[in-house]
């Protein structure tokens, strides 16, 4: 019997979309879980205690500089 | 005793003789070949010299195509492929140059691909053969699917999963957009089942449909595994449509959403801790290891690049992956793919089918992402702008930029870029997973 290409590809779609969603849904759950765990147990370590965040947290650095500038301006007034 | 030693000696002499005979025959055939290759030079008149030179010119080869001329792989080329076909290919290649340079269509890849195509169509030089420059490059890293993986490593080192980690559920939008892949798989199958225009096998249909994943390296990886004969057309279609994302997507996004939906402002995302970013690539690799080992090459390379970047301790390696390595591989990948733009492999009815199906795949992926965005907006506590679903079709970061642009047009000041980056990077994972499923089916 000749394979019905359309029917086969329909089956591929069911399997494929199923696996893609399952995979990403598991990933979502794991991401939420790790956010929860990291937030709960490692929340103090975010800035500089255990991990060197100098490079990745440029934003923090900028904020600190902004705060210092703000304080100086306040002082000058 | 004498008899025994005599017999032994006879056997020994017999074997020694046959060995010598076979050795001398090998030697003879080798010298034959040498003689054939290096014919003694015979004196020629200037007219004869000019005539033989003329026969070796490209103009002559294209104007007077001959039967029995083979391409780089020893297959015979038709008269059309040798003459008009080459001219058409030159025209197509100049169009690709124009698109890459004047219109800015993914120039980093389209330019080397087109130049590879230009070289591949030069008559007589046979640059796509195993000893030609393009053939060597192709065999070095595309036939064995190595280059796309190196590209993926560099892309991983450039990707920031922060936006996805800050709002994990947007990953599902990246999943929905993979409908483009499987929808177009059905399209390709229907096209060859019910019309006589093209005749795709299931493997070929699978390789074509991956264009809908809007991810260049994944497309090349799958095409070289499942349907290497269609590689040139698939790569050109994938990169052209990725460049056309700003043209293809906005009309579909507008058609499927209401003005109110497009104006939805999403809440500011939370800040992601560095530790989360560091663990994420490991989670992905472990999930691939447990659920879908067929996607391990793609996701493994991707996660390695990302892990090197997020670890923060191997900046030298991460910089190399993001810059020199990916640039070198891009040159080779482009030239290698370009070798498949030779007239005999590109000017076939299938190419047209691939172009049409690729476009449909992009449109279907965008539409599915937006519809999923609408559904999630209905059921989610926090508002979700359905436009960000369109970014689920990978094409990082172009698709996310397009979403941000459309959103800002509807409601000035509504910046969706960071929200769209979540589905965007999830789309890369989604299409690698879809690719893994296709591989698992055909393996």
CSV table of C-alpha atoms in Angstrom, one decimal, chain B residues 138 142 188 198-211 219-220 222-238 336-337 339-341 344-355 357:
chain,number,residue,atom,x,y,z
B,138,UNK,CA,31.1,21.5,1.7
B,142,UNK,CA,28.2,20.8,5.8
B,188,UNK,CA,4.4,20.0,1.4
B,198,UNK,CA,6.6,18.4,-7.3
B,199,UNK,CA,7.3,15.0,-5.8
B,200,UNK,CA,8.7,15.4,-2.3
B,201,UNK,CA,9.4,12.4,-0.1
B,202,UNK,CA,8.5,12.6,3.6
B,203,UNK,CA,12.1,13.3,4.4
B,204,UNK,CA,12.3,16.1,1.9
B,205,UNK,CA,9.0,17.6,3.1
B,206,UNK,CA,10.4,17.5,6.7
B,207,UNK,CA,13.6,19.3,5.6
B,208,UNK,CA,11.6,22.0,3.8
B,209,UNK,CA,9.1,22.5,6.6
B,210,UNK,CA,11.9,23.4,9.1
B,211,UNK,CA,12.1,26.7,7.2
B,219,UNK,CA,17.4,24.5,8.7
B,220,UNK,CA,20.8,23.8,7.3
B,222,UNK,CA,18.2,19.3,9.1
B,223,UNK,CA,18.5,19.7,5.4
B,224,UNK,CA,22.0,18.3,5.2
B,225,UNK,CA,20.8,15.3,7.3
B,226,UNK,CA,17.4,14.6,5.6
B,227,UNK,CA,17.6,16.1,2.1
B,228,UNK,CA,21.1,17.3,1.1
B,229,UNK,CA,19.9,17.7,-2.5
B,230,UNK,CA,17.6,20.5,-1.5
B,231,UNK,CA,20.0,22.3,0.8
B,232,UNK,CA,20.7,25.2,-1.5
B,233,UNK,CA,17.1,26.2,-2.0
B,234,UNK,CA,16.2,25.6,1.6
B,235,UNK,CA,19.0,27.8,2.9
B,236,UNK,CA,18.2,30.6,0.5
B,237,UNK,CA,14.5,30.4,1.3
B,238,UNK,CA,15.2,30.4,5.1
B,336,UNK,CA,29.5,25.6,1.2
B,337,UNK,CA,25.8,26.3,0.9
B,339,UNK,CA,28.0,25.3,-3.8
B,340,UNK,CA,24.4,24.0,-3.9
B,341,UNK,CA,23.3,26.9,-6.1
B,344,UNK,CA,21.9,21.6,-12.0
B,345,UNK,CA,20.8,21.4,-8.4
B,346,UNK,CA,18.9,24.8,-8.1
B,347,UNK,CA,17.0,25.1,-11.3
B,348,UNK,CA,14.4,22.4,-10.6
B,349,UNK,CA,10.7,22.6,-10.0
B,350,UNK,CA,11.2,21.7,-6.3
B,351,UNK,CA,12.9,25.0,-5.7
B,352,UNK,CA,9.7,26.9,-6.6
B,353,UNK,CA,7.8,24.6,-4.3
B,354,UNK,CA,10.3,25.2,-1.5
B,355,UNK,CA,9.9,29.0,-1.9
B,357,UNK,CA,6.0,26.4,1.2
